[in-house]
């Protein structure tokens, strides 16, 4: 996105987010509680002139809260699906993915009519989509950083932690 001329920033919620984001001026550490997040996000949007919000998934509590703020403030939401079981394919939608997809609002007839007006041919997925060792390495490195501690992020709670 930066190569295309967009200004970007990342809101990080833990030490691994910080470790794996390069660019000291566009990283914003979030250290407060989940309850304070919507107000903090509203402030960041106003201060930085944010126009779009990008999330990886829409069901994690922090993403659901961010998407609600995006809706309320008029930001354009971009959601990528966490498609772990479908390597090579990435699902992207504005507003939500999976059960939150805008496609769930259309009838089959409406979908068929839209597809008939110019859907692009789907490319066949390659037999091999990437180096699994690299995927495993970077996933393990991220989680090892989390296990090493989150000093400086007292409000961090993993999304799979029960309340």
PDB file of C-alpha atoms in Angstrom:
ATOM      1  CA  UNK A   1       0.000   0.000   0.000  1.00  0.00           C
ATOM      2  CA  UNK A   2       2.895   2.330   0.724  1.00  0.00           C
ATOM      3  CA  UNK A   3       4.406   1.630  -2.670  1.00  0.00           C
ATOM      4  CA  UNK A   4       1.111   2.786  -4.190  1.00  0.00           C
ATOM      5  CA  UNK A   5       1.432   6.063  -2.274  1.00  0.00           C
ATOM      6  CA  UNK A   6      -0.760   5.401   0.751  1.00  0.00           C
ATOM      7  CA  UNK A   7       0.269   6.473   4.222  1.00  0.00           C
ATOM      8  CA  UNK A   8      -0.083   3.550   6.624  1.00  0.00           C
ATOM      9  CA  UNK A   9       0.154   2.894  10.317  1.00  0.00           C
ATOM     10  CA  UNK A  10      -0.281  -0.184  12.436  1.00  0.00           C
ATOM     11  CA  UNK A  11      -1.851  -0.447  15.816  1.00  0.00           C
ATOM     12  CA  UNK A  12       0.028  -3.144  17.737  1.00  0.00           C
ATOM     13  CA  UNK A  13      -1.348  -5.033  20.706  1.00  0.00           C
ATOM     14  CA  UNK A  14       1.652  -7.042  21.909  1.00  0.00           C
ATOM     15  CA  UNK A  15       5.417  -7.352  21.755  1.00  0.00           C
ATOM     16  CA  UNK A  16       5.328  -9.681  18.742  1.00  0.00           C
ATOM     17  CA  UNK A  17       3.327  -7.122  16.755  1.00  0.00           C
ATOM     18  CA  UNK A  18       6.094  -4.614  17.494  1.00  0.00           C
ATOM     19  CA  UNK A  19       8.879  -7.040  16.664  1.00  0.00           C
ATOM     20  CA  UNK A  20       7.436  -7.855  13.262  1.00  0.00           C
ATOM     21  CA  UNK A  21       6.502  -4.325  12.146  1.00  0.00           C
ATOM     22  CA  UNK A  22       9.268  -2.284  10.603  1.00  0.00           C
ATOM     23  CA  UNK A  23       8.952   1.456  10.666  1.00  0.00           C
ATOM     24  CA  UNK A  24       9.262   3.318  13.944  1.00  0.00           C
ATOM     25  CA  UNK A  25       7.092   6.275  12.929  1.00  0.00           C
ATOM     26  CA  UNK A  26       4.058   4.336  11.774  1.00  0.00           C
ATOM     27  CA  UNK A  27       3.713   1.844  14.626  1.00  0.00           C
ATOM     28  CA  UNK A  28       1.280   2.741  17.418  1.00  0.00           C
ATOM     29  CA  UNK A  29       1.488   0.527  20.522  1.00  0.00           C
ATOM     30  CA  UNK A  30      -1.859  -0.072  22.197  1.00  0.00           C
ATOM     31  CA  UNK A  31      -1.258  -0.702  25.884  1.00  0.00           C
ATOM     32  CA  UNK A  32      -4.633  -0.016  27.464  1.00  0.00           C
ATOM     33  CA  UNK A  33      -7.580  -2.314  28.226  1.00  0.00           C
ATOM     34  CA  UNK A  34     -10.079  -3.639  25.703  1.00  0.00           C
ATOM     35  CA  UNK A  35     -12.758  -1.342  27.136  1.00  0.00           C
ATOM     36  CA  UNK A  36     -10.713   1.768  26.320  1.00  0.00           C
ATOM     37  CA  UNK A  37      -9.946   0.652  22.774  1.00  0.00           C
ATOM     38  CA  UNK A  38     -12.873   2.239  20.867  1.00  0.00           C
ATOM     39  CA  UNK A  39     -12.175   5.722  22.297  1.00  0.00           C
ATOM     40  CA  UNK A  40      -8.451   5.382  21.602  1.00  0.00           C
ATOM     41  CA  UNK A  41      -9.159   4.294  18.038  1.00  0.00           C
ATOM     42  CA  UNK A  42     -11.488   7.271  17.510  1.00  0.00           C
ATOM     43  CA  UNK A  43      -8.677   9.572  18.670  1.00  0.00           C
ATOM     44  CA  UNK A  44      -6.129   7.964  16.345  1.00  0.00           C
ATOM     45  CA  UNK A  45      -8.547   8.255  13.418  1.00  0.00           C
ATOM     46  CA  UNK A  46      -9.068  11.953  14.101  1.00  0.00           C
ATOM     47  CA  UNK A  47      -5.391  12.756  14.763  1.00  0.00           C
ATOM     48  CA  UNK A  48      -4.008  10.917  11.742  1.00  0.00           C
ATOM     49  CA  UNK A  49      -6.814  11.505   9.255  1.00  0.00           C
ATOM     50  CA  UNK A  50      -7.409   7.777   8.812  1.00  0.00           C
ATOM     51  CA  UNK A  51      -9.708   6.898   5.888  1.00  0.00           C
ATOM     52  CA  UNK A  52      -9.517   3.091   5.752  1.00  0.00           C
ATOM     53  CA  UNK A  53      -9.220   0.245   8.240  1.00  0.00           C
ATOM     54  CA  UNK A  54      -7.677  -3.142   7.412  1.00  0.00           C
ATOM     55  CA  UNK A  55      -8.301  -6.216   9.598  1.00  0.00           C
ATOM     56  CA  UNK A  56      -7.262  -9.828   9.314  1.00  0.00           C
ATOM     57  CA  UNK A  57     -10.555 -11.420  10.259  1.00  0.00           C
ATOM     58  CA  UNK A  58     -13.643  -9.776  11.696  1.00  0.00           C
ATOM     59  CA  UNK A  59     -14.546 -11.969  14.672  1.00  0.00           C
ATOM     60  CA  UNK A  60     -11.698 -11.274  17.087  1.00  0.00           C
ATOM     61  CA  UNK A  61     -13.022  -8.888  19.748  1.00  0.00           C
ATOM     62  CA  UNK A  62     -10.567  -6.125  18.893  1.00  0.00           C
ATOM     63  CA  UNK A  63     -11.408  -6.396  15.189  1.00  0.00           C
ATOM     64  CA  UNK A  64     -15.154  -6.380  15.849  1.00  0.00           C
ATOM     65  CA  UNK A  65     -14.702  -3.230  17.962  1.00  0.00           C
ATOM     66  CA  UNK A  66     -12.533  -1.606  15.284  1.00  0.00           C
ATOM     67  CA  UNK A  67     -15.070  -2.404  12.561  1.00  0.00           C
ATOM     68  CA  UNK A  68     -17.861  -0.912  14.686  1.00  0.00           C
ATOM     69  CA  UNK A  69     -15.824   2.300  15.073  1.00  0.00           C
ATOM     70  CA  UNK A  70     -15.100   2.262  11.325  1.00  0.00           C
ATOM     71  CA  UNK A  71     -18.802   2.065  10.585  1.00  0.00           C
ATOM     72  CA  UNK A  72     -19.615   4.846  13.021  1.00  0.00           C
ATOM     73  CA  UNK A  73     -16.869   7.169  11.723  1.00  0.00           C
ATOM     74  CA  UNK A  74     -17.304   6.493   7.999  1.00  0.00           C
ATOM     75  CA  UNK A  75     -14.036   4.639   7.401  1.00  0.00           C
ATOM     76  CA  UNK A  76     -13.846   2.127   4.576  1.00  0.00           C
ATOM     77  CA  UNK A  77     -13.364  -1.301   6.188  1.00  0.00           C
ATOM     78  CA  UNK A  78     -11.199  -3.931   4.457  1.00  0.00           C
ATOM     79  CA  UNK A  79     -11.337  -7.451   5.888  1.00  0.00           C
ATOM     80  CA  UNK A  80      -9.145 -10.378   4.929  1.00  0.00           C
ATOM     81  CA  UNK A  81     -10.397 -13.820   5.837  1.00  0.00           C
ATOM     82  CA  UNK A  82      -8.288 -16.082   8.000  1.00  0.00           C
ATOM     83  CA  UNK A  83      -8.394 -18.877   5.420  1.00  0.00           C
ATOM     84  CA  UNK A  84      -6.034 -21.344   7.017  1.00  0.00           C
ATOM     85  CA  UNK A  85      -7.637 -24.350   5.352  1.00  0.00           C
ATOM     86  CA  UNK A  86      -7.426 -22.904   1.857  1.00  0.00           C
ATOM     87  CA  UNK A  87      -3.801 -22.105   1.156  1.00  0.00           C
ATOM     88  CA  UNK A  88      -3.134 -19.812  -1.810  1.00  0.00           C
ATOM     89  CA  UNK A  89      -6.612 -18.284  -1.737  1.00  0.00           C
ATOM     90  CA  UNK A  90      -7.197 -15.032   0.090  1.00  0.00           C
ATOM     91  CA  UNK A  91     -10.707 -13.767   0.649  1.00  0.00           C
ATOM     92  CA  UNK A  92     -11.064 -10.007   0.830  1.00  0.00           C
ATOM     93  CA  UNK A  93     -14.232  -8.038   1.318  1.00  0.00           C
ATOM     94  CA  UNK A  94     -15.218  -4.586   2.373  1.00  0.00           C
ATOM     95  CA  UNK A  95     -17.034  -4.770   5.663  1.00  0.00           C
ATOM     96  CA  UNK A  96     -16.610  -8.367   6.756  1.00  0.00           C
ATOM     97  CA  UNK A  97     -15.793 -11.932   5.858  1.00  0.00           C
ATOM     98  CA  UNK A  98     -17.461 -15.298   6.316  1.00  0.00           C
ATOM     99  CA  UNK A  99     -20.736 -14.805   8.246  1.00  0.00           C
ATOM    100  CA  UNK A 100     -20.191 -11.029   8.133  1.00  0.00           C
ATOM    101  CA  UNK A 101     -19.806 -11.022   4.357  1.00  0.00           C
ATOM    102  CA  UNK A 102     -21.971  -8.633   2.391  1.00  0.00           C
ATOM    103  CA  UNK A 103     -22.555 -11.579   0.033  1.00  0.00           C
ATOM    104  CA  UNK A 104     -24.860 -13.119   2.645  1.00  0.00           C
ATOM    105  CA  UNK A 105     -27.295 -10.283   1.940  1.00  0.00           C
ATOM    106  CA  UNK A 106     -27.780 -11.271  -1.720  1.00  0.00           C
ATOM    107  CA  UNK A 107     -30.158 -13.875  -3.126  1.00  0.00           C
ATOM    108  CA  UNK A 108     -28.809 -16.578  -5.448  1.00  0.00           C
ATOM    109  CA  UNK A 109     -30.524 -14.854  -8.377  1.00  0.00           C
ATOM    110  CA  UNK A 110     -28.815 -11.552  -7.531  1.00  0.00           C
ATOM    111  CA  UNK A 111     -25.445 -13.316  -7.290  1.00  0.00           C
ATOM    112  CA  UNK A 112     -25.981 -15.076 -10.633  1.00  0.00           C
ATOM    113  CA  UNK A 113     -26.924 -11.807 -12.319  1.00  0.00           C
ATOM    114  CA  UNK A 114     -23.846 -10.060 -10.932  1.00  0.00           C
ATOM    115  CA  UNK A 115     -21.516 -12.869 -11.974  1.00  0.00           C
ATOM    116  CA  UNK A 116     -22.994 -12.871 -15.481  1.00  0.00           C
ATOM    117  CA  UNK A 117     -21.988  -9.213 -15.943  1.00  0.00           C
ATOM    118  CA  UNK A 118     -18.286  -9.824 -15.989  1.00  0.00           C
ATOM    119  CA  UNK A 119     -16.765 -12.155 -13.463  1.00  0.00           C
ATOM    120  CA  UNK A 120     -13.119 -12.881 -14.140  1.00  0.00           C
ATOM    121  CA  UNK A 121     -12.031 -16.425 -14.814  1.00  0.00           C
ATOM    122  CA  UNK A 122     -10.579 -18.079 -11.743  1.00  0.00           C
ATOM    123  CA  UNK A 123      -6.967 -19.108 -11.995  1.00  0.00           C
ATOM    124  CA  UNK A 124      -6.093 -22.611 -10.969  1.00  0.00           C
ATOM    125  CA  UNK A 125      -4.169 -22.830  -7.718  1.00  0.00           C
ATOM    126  CA  UNK A 126      -0.600 -24.058  -8.057  1.00  0.00           C
ATOM    127  CA  UNK A 127       0.363 -27.477  -6.767  1.00  0.00           C
ATOM    128  CA  UNK A 128       2.633 -25.781  -4.264  1.00  0.00           C
ATOM    129  CA  UNK A 129       1.737 -22.468  -2.656  1.00  0.00           C
ATOM    130  CA  UNK A 130       4.863 -21.656  -0.702  1.00  0.00           C
ATOM    131  CA  UNK A 131       7.555 -22.905   1.577  1.00  0.00           C
ATOM    132  CA  UNK A 132       5.860 -24.565   4.554  1.00  0.00           C
ATOM    133  CA  UNK A 133       9.112 -24.377   6.523  1.00  0.00           C
ATOM    134  CA  UNK A 134       9.109 -20.571   6.209  1.00  0.00           C
ATOM    135  CA  UNK A 135       5.456 -20.415   7.261  1.00  0.00           C
ATOM    136  CA  UNK A 136       6.184 -22.583  10.299  1.00  0.00           C
ATOM    137  CA  UNK A 137       9.333 -20.619  11.183  1.00  0.00           C
ATOM    138  CA  UNK A 138       7.657 -17.194  11.134  1.00  0.00           C
ATOM    139  CA  UNK A 139       4.599 -18.461  12.998  1.00  0.00           C
ATOM    140  CA  UNK A 140       6.814 -20.008  15.672  1.00  0.00           C
ATOM    141  CA  UNK A 141       8.961 -16.853  15.882  1.00  0.00           C
ATOM    142  CA  UNK A 142       5.895 -14.669  16.416  1.00  0.00           C
ATOM    143  CA  UNK A 143       4.509 -16.919  19.150  1.00  0.00           C
ATOM    144  CA  UNK A 144       7.917 -17.361  20.782  1.00  0.00           C
ATOM    145  CA  UNK A 145       8.107 -13.583  21.072  1.00  0.00           C
ATOM    146  CA  UNK A 146       4.697 -13.602  22.763  1.00  0.00           C
ATOM    147  CA  UNK A 147       5.827 -16.308  25.184  1.00  0.00           C
ATOM    148  CA  UNK A 148       8.949 -14.298  26.018  1.00  0.00           C
ATOM    149  CA  UNK A 149       6.719 -11.676  27.594  1.00  0.00           C
ATOM    150  CA  UNK A 150       4.672  -8.623  26.839  1.00  0.00           C
ATOM    151  CA  UNK A 151       6.326  -6.072  29.035  1.00  0.00           C
ATOM    152  CA  UNK A 152       4.907  -2.732  28.035  1.00  0.00           C
ATOM    153  CA  UNK A 153       1.538  -4.166  26.936  1.00  0.00           C
ATOM    154  CA  UNK A 154      -0.362  -4.670  30.210  1.00  0.00           C
ATOM    155  CA  UNK A 155      -3.769  -4.681  28.490  1.00  0.00           C
ATOM    156  CA  UNK A 156      -2.900  -7.467  26.045  1.00  0.00           C
ATOM    157  CA  UNK A 157      -5.154 -10.518  26.114  1.00  0.00           C
ATOM    158  CA  UNK A 158      -4.935 -13.207  23.416  1.00  0.00           C
ATOM    159  CA  UNK A 159      -8.148 -13.429  21.413  1.00  0.00           C
ATOM    160  CA  UNK A 160      -8.663 -17.050  22.450  1.00  0.00           C
ATOM    161  CA  UNK A 161      -8.457 -16.266  26.177  1.00  0.00           C
ATOM    162  CA  UNK A 162     -11.842 -16.693  27.878  1.00  0.00           C
ATOM    163  CA  UNK A 163     -13.117 -13.633  29.767  1.00  0.00           C
TER     164      UNK A 163
END
